Coordinates of C-alpha atoms in Angstrom, one line a residue:
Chain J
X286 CA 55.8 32.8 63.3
X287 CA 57.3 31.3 60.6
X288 CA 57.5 32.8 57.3
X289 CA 56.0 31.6 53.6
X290 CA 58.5 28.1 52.5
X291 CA 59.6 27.9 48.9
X292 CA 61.3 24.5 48.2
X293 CA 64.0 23.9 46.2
X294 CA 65.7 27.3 46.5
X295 CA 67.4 26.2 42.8
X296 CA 66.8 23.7 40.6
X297 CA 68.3 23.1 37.0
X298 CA 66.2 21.2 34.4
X299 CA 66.6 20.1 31.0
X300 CA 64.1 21.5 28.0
X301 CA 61.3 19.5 27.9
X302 CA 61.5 18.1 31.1
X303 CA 58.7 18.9 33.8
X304 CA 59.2 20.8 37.4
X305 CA 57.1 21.0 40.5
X306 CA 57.7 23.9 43.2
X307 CA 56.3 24.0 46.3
X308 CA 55.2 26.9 49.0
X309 CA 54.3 26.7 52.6
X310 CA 52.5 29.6 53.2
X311 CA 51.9 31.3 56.5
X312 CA 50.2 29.9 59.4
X313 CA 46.6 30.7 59.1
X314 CA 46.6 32.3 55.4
X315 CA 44.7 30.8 53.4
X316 CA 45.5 32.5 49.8
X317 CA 48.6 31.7 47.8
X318 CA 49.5 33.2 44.6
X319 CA 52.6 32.4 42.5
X320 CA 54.6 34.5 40.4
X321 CA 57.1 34.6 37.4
X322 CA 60.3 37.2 38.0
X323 CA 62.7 37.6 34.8
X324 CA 64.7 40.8 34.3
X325 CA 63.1 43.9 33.3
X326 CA 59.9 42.2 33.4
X327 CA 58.7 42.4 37.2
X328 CA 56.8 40.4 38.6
X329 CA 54.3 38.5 36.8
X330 CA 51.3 37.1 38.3
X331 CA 50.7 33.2 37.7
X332 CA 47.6 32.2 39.7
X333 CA 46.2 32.2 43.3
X334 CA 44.4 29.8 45.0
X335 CA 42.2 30.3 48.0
X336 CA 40.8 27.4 50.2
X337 CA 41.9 24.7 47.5
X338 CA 40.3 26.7 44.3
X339 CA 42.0 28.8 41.7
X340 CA 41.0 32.1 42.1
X341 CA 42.7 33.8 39.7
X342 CA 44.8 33.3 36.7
X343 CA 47.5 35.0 35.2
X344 CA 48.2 34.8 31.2
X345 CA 50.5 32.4 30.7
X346 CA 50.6 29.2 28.8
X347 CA 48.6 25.8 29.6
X348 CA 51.8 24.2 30.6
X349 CA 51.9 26.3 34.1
X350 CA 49.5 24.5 36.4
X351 CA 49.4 24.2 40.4
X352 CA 47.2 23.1 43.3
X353 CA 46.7 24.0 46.7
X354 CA 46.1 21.3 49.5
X355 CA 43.9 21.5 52.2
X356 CA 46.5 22.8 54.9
X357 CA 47.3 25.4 52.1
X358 CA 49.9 24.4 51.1
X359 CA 50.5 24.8 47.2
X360 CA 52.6 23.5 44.1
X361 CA 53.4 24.6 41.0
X362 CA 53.8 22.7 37.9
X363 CA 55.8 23.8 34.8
X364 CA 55.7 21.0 31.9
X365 CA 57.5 20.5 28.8
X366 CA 60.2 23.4 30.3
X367 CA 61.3 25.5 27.4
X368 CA 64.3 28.1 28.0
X369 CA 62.2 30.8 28.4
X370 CA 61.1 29.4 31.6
X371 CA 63.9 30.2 33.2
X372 CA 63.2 32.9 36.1
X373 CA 62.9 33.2 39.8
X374 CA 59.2 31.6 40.7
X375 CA 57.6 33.4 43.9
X376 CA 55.1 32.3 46.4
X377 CA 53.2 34.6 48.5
X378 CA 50.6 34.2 50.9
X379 CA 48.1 36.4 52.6
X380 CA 44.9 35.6 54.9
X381 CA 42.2 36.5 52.2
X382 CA 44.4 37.8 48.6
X383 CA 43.2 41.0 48.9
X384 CA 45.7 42.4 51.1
X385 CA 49.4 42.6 51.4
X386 CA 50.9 39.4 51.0
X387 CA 54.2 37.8 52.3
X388 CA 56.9 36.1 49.9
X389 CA 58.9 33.2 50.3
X390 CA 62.6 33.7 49.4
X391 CA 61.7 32.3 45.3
X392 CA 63.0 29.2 43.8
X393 CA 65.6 29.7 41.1
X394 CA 64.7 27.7 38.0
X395 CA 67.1 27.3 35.2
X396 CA 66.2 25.4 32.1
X397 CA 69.1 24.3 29.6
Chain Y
X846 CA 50.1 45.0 28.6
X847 CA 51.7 46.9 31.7
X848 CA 49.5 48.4 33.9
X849 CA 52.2 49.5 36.7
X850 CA 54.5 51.3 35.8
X851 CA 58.3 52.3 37.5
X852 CA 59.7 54.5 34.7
X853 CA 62.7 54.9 36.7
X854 CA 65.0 51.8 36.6
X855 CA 67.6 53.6 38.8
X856 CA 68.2 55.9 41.4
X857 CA 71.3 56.9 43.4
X858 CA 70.6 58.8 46.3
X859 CA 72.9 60.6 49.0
X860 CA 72.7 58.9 52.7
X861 CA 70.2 61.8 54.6
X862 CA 68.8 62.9 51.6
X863 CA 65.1 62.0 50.6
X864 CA 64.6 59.1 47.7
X865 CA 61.3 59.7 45.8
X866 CA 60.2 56.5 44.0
X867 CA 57.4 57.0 41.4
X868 CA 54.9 54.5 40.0
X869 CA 52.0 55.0 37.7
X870 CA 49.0 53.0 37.2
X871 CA 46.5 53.1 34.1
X872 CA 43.5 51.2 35.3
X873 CA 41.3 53.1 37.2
X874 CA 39.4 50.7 38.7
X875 CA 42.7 50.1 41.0
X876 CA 42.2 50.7 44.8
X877 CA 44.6 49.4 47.0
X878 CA 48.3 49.6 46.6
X879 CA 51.7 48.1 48.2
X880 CA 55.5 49.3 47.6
X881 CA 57.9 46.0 48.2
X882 CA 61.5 46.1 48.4
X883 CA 63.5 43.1 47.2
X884 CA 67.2 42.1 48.5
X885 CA 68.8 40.3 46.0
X886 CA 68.3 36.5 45.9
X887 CA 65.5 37.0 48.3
X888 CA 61.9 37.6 48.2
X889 CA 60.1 40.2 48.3
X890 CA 59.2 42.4 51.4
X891 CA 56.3 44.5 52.3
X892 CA 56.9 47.7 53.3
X893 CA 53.6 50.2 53.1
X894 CA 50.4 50.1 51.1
X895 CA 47.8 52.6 51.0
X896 CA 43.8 52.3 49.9
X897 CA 42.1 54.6 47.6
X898 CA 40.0 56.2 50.2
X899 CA 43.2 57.8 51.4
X900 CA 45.9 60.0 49.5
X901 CA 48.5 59.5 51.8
X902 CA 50.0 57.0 54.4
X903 CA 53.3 56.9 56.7
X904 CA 55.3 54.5 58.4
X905 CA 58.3 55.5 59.9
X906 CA 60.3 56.6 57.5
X907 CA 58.3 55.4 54.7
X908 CA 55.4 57.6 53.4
X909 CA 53.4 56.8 50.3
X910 CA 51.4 59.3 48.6
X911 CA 48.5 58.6 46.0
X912 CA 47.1 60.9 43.7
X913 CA 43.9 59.2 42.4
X914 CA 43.2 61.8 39.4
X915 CA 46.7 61.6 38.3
X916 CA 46.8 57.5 38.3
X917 CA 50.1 58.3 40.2
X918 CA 52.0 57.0 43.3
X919 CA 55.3 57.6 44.9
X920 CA 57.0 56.6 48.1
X921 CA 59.2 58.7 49.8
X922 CA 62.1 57.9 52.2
X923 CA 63.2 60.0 54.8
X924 CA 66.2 60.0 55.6
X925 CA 68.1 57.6 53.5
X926 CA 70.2 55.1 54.8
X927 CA 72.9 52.7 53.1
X928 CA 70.2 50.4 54.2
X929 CA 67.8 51.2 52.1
X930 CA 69.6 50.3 49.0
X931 CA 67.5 47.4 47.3
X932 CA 65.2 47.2 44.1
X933 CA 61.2 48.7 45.1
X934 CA 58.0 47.4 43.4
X935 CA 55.1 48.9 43.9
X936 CA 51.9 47.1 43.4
X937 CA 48.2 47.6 42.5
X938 CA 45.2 45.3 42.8
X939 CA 41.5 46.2 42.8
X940 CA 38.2 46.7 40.7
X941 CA 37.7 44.0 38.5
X942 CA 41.5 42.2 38.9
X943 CA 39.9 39.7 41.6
X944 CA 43.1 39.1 43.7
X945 CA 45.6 39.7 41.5
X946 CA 48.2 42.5 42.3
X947 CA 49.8 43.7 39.3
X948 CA 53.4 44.7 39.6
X949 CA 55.7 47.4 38.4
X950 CA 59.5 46.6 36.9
X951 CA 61.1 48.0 39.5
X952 CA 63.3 50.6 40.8
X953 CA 67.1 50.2 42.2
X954 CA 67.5 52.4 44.4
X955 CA 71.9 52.9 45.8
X956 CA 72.2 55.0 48.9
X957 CA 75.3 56.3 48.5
X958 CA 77.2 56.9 52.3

């Protein structure tokens, strides 16, 4: 079975600019949430969407946004990138959200 | 505000010996809870998780223990190996957090051989 897909693994933007990640979650789950990692700050939950719907929403700015498509698959949107937004970005699926959940390997954002 | 908390950035162990990780929580409406371990530059990986109806759970040699009154869990590994050495989260969702698991800072733990 193949695990949760986060694509690109890295990516370097400019301030200002926009970036979309994507996750392939798990065959079968149905729940994807997305978070932020910097150091000494954990992990910091963004959103999770369920069946195509945002769920849940973490506290962070407008300028975060994502989607989920009908085979579950999700994308995250960061606009107007500030350097701040640099981090590792996580995906991780699960059947319903409410139990353990599976991450992808992060995609590695740097903003200069 | 942090509602998991991993007071213990570090921890060096001795291979054999038992690592005790410690995480407390301060919403009490909490009731189900995960430990991940994290590899650098990969994502992470679930190990155990435990529910409130229960104060302790094993796998192997992974055992987590909750103490409900105390807002406190830990995660002990039995033996150590070199292995082992990686950075643990543990995690907490429940109550009225929907599906959101909160997560603690993190501890790296170093087996030492």
């Amino acid at each position: 079975k193949a695990g949760v897909t986060q694509t690109p693994r890295y990516l370097i933007k400019t301030r200002g600019q926009q970036v979309t990640l994507s996750c392939s979650p798990i065959s079968g789950h149905r729940s994807v949430s997305w978070y932020q990692q910097t150091p000494g700050q954990g992990l910091q939950f963004l959103f999770e969407y369920f069946s195509e719907t945002q769920r849940n929403k973490g506290n962070f700015p407008g300028r975060f946004s994502g989607r989920q498509f009908s085979n579950s698959r999700s994308e995250m949107n960061v606009s107007t990138l500030e350097l701040g937004d640099s981090a590792l970005y996580l995906c991780a699926s699960s059947y319903t959200g409410n139990t353990e959940a599976f991450f992808g390997q992060g995609t590695r954002l740097t903003v200069v | 505000d942090q509602q998991v908390k991993q007071n213990s950035p570090s921890l060096s162990v001795q291979e054999g010996r038992i690592s005790i990780l410690n995480c407390d929580y301060t919403n009490s409406m909490f009731d189900y809870f995960l430990w991940y371990k994290k590899y650098p530059a990969e994502g992470p990986t679930f190990l155990i998780s435990i529910s409130s109806i229960k104060d302790k759970n094993e796998d192997g040699r992974f055992t987590v223990f909750l103490n409900k009154s105390a807002k406190h869990l830990s995660l002990h590994i039995v033996p150590s190996q070199p292995g082992d050495s990686a950075v643990y989260f543990c995690a907490a969702s429940g109550g009225n957090t929907g599906n959101q698991f909160y997560f603690g800072t993190g501890t790296s733990l170093t087996v030492i051989p």
